[in-house]
Coordinates of C-alpha atoms in Angstrom, one line a residue:
X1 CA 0.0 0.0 0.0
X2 CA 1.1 3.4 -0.6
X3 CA 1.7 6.1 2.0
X4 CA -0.5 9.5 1.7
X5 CA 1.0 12.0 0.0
X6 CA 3.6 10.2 -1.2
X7 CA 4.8 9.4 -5.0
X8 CA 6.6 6.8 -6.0
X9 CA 10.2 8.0 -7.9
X10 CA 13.5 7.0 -8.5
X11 CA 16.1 8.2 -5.8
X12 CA 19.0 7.2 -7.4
X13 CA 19.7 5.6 -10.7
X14 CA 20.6 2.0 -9.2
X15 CA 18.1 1.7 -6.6
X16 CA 14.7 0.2 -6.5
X17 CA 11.6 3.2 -7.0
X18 CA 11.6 4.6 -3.7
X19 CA 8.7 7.0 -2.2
X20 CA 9.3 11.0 -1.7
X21 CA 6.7 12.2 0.6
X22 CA 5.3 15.8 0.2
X23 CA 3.9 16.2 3.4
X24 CA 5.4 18.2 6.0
X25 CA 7.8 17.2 8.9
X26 CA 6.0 17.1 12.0
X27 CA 7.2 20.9 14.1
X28 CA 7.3 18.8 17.1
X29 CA 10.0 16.3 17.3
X30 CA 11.1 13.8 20.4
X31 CA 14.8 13.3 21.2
X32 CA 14.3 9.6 20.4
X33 CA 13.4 10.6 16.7
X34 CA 17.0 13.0 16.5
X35 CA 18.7 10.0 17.8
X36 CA 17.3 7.9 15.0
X37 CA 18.3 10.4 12.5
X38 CA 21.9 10.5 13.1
X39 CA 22.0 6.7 14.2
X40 CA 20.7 5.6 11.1
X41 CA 18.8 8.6 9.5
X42 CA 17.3 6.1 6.4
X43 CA 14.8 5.3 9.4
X44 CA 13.4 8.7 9.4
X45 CA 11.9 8.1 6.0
X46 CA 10.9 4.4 6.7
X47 CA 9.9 4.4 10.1
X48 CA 9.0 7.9 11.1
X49 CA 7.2 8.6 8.0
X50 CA 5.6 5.8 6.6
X51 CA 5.5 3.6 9.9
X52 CA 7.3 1.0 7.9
X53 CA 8.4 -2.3 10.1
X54 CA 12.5 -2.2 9.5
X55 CA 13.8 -5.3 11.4
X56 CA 15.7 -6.7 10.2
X57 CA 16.0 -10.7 9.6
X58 CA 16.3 -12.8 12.3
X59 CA 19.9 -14.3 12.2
X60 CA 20.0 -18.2 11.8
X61 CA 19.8 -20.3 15.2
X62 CA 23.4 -21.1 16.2
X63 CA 24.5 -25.1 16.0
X64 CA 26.2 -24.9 19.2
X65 CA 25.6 -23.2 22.8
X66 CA 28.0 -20.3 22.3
X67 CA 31.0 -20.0 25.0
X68 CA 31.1 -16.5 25.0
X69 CA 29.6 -13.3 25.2
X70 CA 29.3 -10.8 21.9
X71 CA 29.7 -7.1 22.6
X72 CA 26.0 -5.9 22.7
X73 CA 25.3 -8.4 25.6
X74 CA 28.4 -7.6 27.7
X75 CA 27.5 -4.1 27.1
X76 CA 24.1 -4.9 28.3
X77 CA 25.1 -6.9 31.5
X78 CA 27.9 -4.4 32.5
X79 CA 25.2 -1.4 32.4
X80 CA 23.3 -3.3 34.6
X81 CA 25.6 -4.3 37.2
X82 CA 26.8 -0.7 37.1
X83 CA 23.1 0.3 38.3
X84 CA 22.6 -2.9 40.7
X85 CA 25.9 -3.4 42.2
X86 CA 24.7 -5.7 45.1
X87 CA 22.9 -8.1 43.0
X88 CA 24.4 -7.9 39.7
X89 CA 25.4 -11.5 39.0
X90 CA 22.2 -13.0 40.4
X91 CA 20.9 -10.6 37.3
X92 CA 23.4 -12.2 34.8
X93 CA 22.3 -15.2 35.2
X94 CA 19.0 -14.2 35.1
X95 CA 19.3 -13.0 32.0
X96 CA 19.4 -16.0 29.8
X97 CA 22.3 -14.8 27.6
X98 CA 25.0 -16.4 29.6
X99 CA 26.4 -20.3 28.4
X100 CA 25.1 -22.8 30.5
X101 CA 26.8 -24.8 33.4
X102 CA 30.5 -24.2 33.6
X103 CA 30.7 -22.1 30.6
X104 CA 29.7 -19.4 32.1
X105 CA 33.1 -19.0 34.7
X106 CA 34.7 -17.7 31.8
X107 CA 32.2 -14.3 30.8
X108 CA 31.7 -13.8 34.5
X109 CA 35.4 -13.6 35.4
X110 CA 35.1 -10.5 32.2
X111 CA 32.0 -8.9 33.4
X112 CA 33.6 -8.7 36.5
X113 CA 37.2 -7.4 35.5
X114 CA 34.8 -4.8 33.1
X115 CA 32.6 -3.7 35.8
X116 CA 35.3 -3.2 38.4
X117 CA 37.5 -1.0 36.2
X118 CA 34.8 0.9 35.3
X119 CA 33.4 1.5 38.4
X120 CA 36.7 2.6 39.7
X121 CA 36.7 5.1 36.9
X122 CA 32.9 6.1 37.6
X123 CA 33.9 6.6 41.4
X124 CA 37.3 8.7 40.9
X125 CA 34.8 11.0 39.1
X126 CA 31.8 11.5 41.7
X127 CA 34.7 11.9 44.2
X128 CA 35.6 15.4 42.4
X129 CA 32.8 17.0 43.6
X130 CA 29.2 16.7 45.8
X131 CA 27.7 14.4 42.9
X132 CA 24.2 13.5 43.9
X133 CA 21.5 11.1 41.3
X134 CA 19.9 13.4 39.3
X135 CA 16.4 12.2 38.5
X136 CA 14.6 12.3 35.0
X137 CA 12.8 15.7 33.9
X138 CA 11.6 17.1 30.6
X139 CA 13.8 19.4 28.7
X140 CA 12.0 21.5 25.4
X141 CA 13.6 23.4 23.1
X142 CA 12.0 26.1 20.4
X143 CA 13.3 26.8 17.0
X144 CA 11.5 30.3 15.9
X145 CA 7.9 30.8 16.8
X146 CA 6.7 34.6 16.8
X147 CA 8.2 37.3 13.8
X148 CA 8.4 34.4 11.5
X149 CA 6.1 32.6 8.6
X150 CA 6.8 29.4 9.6
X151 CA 5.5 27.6 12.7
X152 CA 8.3 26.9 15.4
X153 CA 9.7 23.5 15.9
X154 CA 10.2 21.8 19.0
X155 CA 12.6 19.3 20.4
X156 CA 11.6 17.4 23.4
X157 CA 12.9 14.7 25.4
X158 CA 13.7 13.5 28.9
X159 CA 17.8 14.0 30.4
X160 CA 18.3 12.5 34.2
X161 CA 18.2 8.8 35.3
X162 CA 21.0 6.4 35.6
X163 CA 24.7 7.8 35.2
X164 CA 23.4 11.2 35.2
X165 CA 24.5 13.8 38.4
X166 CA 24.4 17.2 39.1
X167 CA 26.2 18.9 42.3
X168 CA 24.3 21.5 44.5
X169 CA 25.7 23.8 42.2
X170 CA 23.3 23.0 39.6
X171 CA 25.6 21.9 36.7
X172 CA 24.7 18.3 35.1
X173 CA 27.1 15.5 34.4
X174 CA 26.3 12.6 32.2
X175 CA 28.5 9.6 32.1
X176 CA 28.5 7.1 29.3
X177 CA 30.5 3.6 30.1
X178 CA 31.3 1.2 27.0
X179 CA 32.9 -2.1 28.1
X180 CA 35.8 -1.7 25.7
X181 CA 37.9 0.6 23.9
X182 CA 36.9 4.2 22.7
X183 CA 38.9 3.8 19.8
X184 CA 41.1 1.3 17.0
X185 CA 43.7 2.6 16.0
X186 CA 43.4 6.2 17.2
X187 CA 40.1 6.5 14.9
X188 CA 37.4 6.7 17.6
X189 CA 33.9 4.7 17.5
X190 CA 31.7 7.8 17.9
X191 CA 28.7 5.6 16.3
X192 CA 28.1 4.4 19.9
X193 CA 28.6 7.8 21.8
X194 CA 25.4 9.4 19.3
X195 CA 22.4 8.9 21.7
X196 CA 24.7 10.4 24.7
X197 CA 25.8 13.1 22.4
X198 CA 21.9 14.3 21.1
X199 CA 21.2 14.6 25.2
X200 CA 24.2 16.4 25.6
X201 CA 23.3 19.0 23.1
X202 CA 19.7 19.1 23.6
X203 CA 20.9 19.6 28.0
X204 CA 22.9 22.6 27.0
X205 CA 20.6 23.9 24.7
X206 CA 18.2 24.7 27.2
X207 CA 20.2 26.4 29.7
X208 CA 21.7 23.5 31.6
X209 CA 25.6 23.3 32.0
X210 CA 26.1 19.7 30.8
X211 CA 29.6 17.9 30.5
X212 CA 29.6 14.3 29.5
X213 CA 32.6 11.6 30.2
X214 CA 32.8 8.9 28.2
X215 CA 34.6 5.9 29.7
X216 CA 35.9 2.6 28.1
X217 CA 38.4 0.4 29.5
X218 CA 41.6 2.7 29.5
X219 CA 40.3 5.3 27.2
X220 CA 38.2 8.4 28.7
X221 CA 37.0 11.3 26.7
X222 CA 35.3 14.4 27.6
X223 CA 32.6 16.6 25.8
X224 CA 32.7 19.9 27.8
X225 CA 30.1 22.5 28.1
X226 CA 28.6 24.1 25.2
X227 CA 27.3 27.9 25.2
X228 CA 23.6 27.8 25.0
X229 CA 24.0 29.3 21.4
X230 CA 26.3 27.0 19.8
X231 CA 24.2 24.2 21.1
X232 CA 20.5 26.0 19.9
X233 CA 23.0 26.2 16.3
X234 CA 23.5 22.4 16.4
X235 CA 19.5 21.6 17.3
X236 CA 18.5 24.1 14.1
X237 CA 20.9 21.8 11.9
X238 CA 20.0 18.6 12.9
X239 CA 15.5 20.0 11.9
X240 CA 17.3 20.6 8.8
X241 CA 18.6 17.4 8.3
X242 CA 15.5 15.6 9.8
X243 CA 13.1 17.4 6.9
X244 CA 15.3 16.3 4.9
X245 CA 15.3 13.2 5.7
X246 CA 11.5 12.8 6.2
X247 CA 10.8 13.9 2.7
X248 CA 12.8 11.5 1.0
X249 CA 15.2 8.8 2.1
X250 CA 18.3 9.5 2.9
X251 CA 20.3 6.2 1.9
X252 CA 23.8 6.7 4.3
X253 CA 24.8 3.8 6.8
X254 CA 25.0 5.6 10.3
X255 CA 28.1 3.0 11.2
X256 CA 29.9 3.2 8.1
X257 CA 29.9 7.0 7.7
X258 CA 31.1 7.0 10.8
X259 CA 33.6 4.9 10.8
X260 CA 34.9 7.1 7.5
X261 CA 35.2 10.4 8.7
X262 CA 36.9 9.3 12.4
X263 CA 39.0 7.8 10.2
X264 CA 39.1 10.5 7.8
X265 CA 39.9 13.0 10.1
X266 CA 41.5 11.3 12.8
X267 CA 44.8 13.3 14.5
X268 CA 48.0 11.9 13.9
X269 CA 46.8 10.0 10.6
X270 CA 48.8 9.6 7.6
X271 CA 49.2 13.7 5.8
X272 CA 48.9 12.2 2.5
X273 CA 45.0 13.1 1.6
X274 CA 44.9 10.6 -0.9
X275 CA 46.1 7.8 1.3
X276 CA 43.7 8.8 4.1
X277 CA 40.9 9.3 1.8
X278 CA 41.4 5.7 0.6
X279 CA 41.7 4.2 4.2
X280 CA 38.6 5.9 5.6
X281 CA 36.9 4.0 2.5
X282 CA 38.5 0.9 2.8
X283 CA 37.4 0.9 6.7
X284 CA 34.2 1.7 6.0
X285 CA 33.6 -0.6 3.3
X286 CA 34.5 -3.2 5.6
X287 CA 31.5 -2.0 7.8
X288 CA 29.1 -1.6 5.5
X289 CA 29.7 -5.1 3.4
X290 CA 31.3 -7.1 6.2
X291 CA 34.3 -9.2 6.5
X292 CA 34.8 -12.4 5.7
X293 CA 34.5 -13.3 9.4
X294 CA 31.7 -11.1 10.0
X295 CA 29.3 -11.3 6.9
X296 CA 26.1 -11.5 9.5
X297 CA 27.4 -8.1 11.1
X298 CA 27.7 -6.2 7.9
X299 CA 25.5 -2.6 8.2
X300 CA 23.7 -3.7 4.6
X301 CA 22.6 -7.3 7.0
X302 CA 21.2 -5.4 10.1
X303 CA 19.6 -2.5 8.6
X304 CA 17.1 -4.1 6.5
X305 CA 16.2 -0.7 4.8
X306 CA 19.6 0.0 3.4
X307 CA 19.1 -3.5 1.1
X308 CA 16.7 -1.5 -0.8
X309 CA 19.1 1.2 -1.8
X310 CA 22.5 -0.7 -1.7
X311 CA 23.9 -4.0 -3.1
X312 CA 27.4 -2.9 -2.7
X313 CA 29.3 -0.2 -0.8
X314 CA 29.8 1.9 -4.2
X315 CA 26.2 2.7 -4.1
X316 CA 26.8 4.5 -1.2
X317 CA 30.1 5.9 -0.7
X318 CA 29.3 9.3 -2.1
X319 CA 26.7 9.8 -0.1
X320 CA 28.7 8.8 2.9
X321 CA 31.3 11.6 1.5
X322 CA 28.7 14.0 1.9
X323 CA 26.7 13.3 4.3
X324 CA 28.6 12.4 7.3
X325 CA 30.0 15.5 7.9
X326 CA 26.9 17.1 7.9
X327 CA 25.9 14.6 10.6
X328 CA 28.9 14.0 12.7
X329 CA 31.1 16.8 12.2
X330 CA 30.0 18.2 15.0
X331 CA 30.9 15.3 17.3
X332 CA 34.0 15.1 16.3
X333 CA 35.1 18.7 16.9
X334 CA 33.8 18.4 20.0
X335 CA 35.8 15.3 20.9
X336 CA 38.9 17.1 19.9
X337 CA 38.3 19.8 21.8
X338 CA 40.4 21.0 24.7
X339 CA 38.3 20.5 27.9
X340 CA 36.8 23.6 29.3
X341 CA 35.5 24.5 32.4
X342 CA 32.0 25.6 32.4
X343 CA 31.4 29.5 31.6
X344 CA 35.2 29.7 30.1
X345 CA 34.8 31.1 26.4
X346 CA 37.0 30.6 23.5
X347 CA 39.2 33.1 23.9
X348 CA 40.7 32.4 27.1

């Protein structure tokens, strides 16, 4: 069936007809749905628009009981024991994702190693100041309104809960734990830091001082305060790019683009342009298509929309060229940024 307001067309020469909606982005937009966008922003058209089911596959059952944990589930189990430190591996057992019997000595012994670095890290934090839980409470912030044609767009959402503080003082910290490394190879894995990264702009945005600490094991990296206005700027780009993406899809892998511009523009990296340019491709052709170890994991596998636009990673490594640093650039620069201390400008 076809969508309202939507017309069939031809997005791109090699892909299947795809539909271009002429009705209007919604001027009310949750947090959730920016995350989506720069996560993987082809969901915008497929999911937010048309209300299109995008799972993907189901992977094939395995043949034997596996004797390990993947990332996504330690990831899941050391959150968790992070916010229930007293009871966190009755929870893991709980959970049904770890072997059976005796196999599971060997994941525990991990989780534990994981959590207790990271909670050392955590606590060497919350010890530089009168940290206190902050609890959950809506933020809002409004693009135009009154003097212009145009109605004014919102974004809403909800900052607080776990791993998120705020002294008497009344700053806000937000703390984001992976159980591994920040980065390969001095390229960083920013893909993962997105959500954390939309509440940190939306927190400062409206007024809030908000620094975030990211924490993997041995790596930590801060994203300091951001003037209200620079943060309001972000917000305003990332409507942009959601109308954009609403009114017709737009076909970039999230991961894979990336992947290509922390490699891209990584510090350090090889001077030579052309050999750079040629890296952050081959990394991120990788990602898209998989290796031959990973074919499963491949971004074209697990984001069932992309298979509709994409059959190899040509189809969409100019896109990726100009699209991801209208979607990450941001990140990045903010990443490499010396930290500040809250209310300290530029020019200091």
């Amino acid at each position: 069936s076809q969508a309202r307001g939507c017309n069939p067309v031809a997005a791109h020469p090699t892909e299947h007809p795809a539909q271009v909606c002429h009705t209007a982005a919604p001027t009310e937009i949750d947090l959730k749905h920016i995350c989506d966008l720069l996560r993987q922003p082809i969901d915008v058209f497929y999911r937010h628009r048309l209300d299109m089911d995008v799972r993907a596959p189901e992977a094939p059952l395995a043949d034997a009981e596996p004797f390990d944990l993947n990332t996504l589930e330690m990831h899941r189990l050391v959150r968790a024991a992070l916010e229930h430190p007293d009871d966190w591996q009755v929870m893991a057992r709980a959970s049904g994702i770890l072997p059976l019997g005796a196999m599971a000595k060997r994941p525990l012994l991990r989780l534990q190693s994981q959590v207790r670095a990271l909670s050392d890290r955590l606590q060497s934090i919350l010890q530089t100041d009168a940290w206190q839980s902050m609890d959950e409470q809506a933020v809002r912030w409004v693009n135009g309104g009154e003097g212009n044609e145009e109605p004014p767009q919102i974004i809403q959402g909800t900052v607080g809960g776990p791993l998120w503080y705020r002294p008497v003082s009344g700053a806000v910290m937000q703390i984001v734990l992976r159980p591994g490394a920040l980065s390969k190879s001095k390229v960083l894995r920013i893909h993962s830091l997105l959500p954390a990264w939309a509440g940190h702009v939306l927190t400062n945005a409206t007024g809030l001082t908000c620094t975030t600490h990211w924490i993997g094991l041995g790596e930590h990296k801060v994203l300091s305060p951001m003037p209200s206005e620079q943060a309001q700027a972000v917000l305003a780009h990332w409507l942009r790019l959601y109308r954009r993406a609403w009114a017709a899809p737009m076909a970039v892998p999230g991961e894979s683009a990336c992947v290509w511009l922390a490699q891209a523009q990584a510090p350090g990296k090889d001077s030579d342009s052309e050999k750079r340019h040629k890296r952050a491709h081959a990394d991120a052709r990788t990602r898209f298509m998989g290796s031959k170890q990973s074919r499963r994991e491949a971004e074209r596998q697990t984001v069932s929309m992309m298979r509709r636009h994409a059959s190899d990673y040509s189809d969409v490594a100019l896109a990726i060229e100009k699209l991801a640093p209208e979607l990450y650039a941001d990140l990045l620069r903010a990443l490499q940024a010396p930290n500040r201390e809250p209310g300290e400008s530029d020019d200091e």
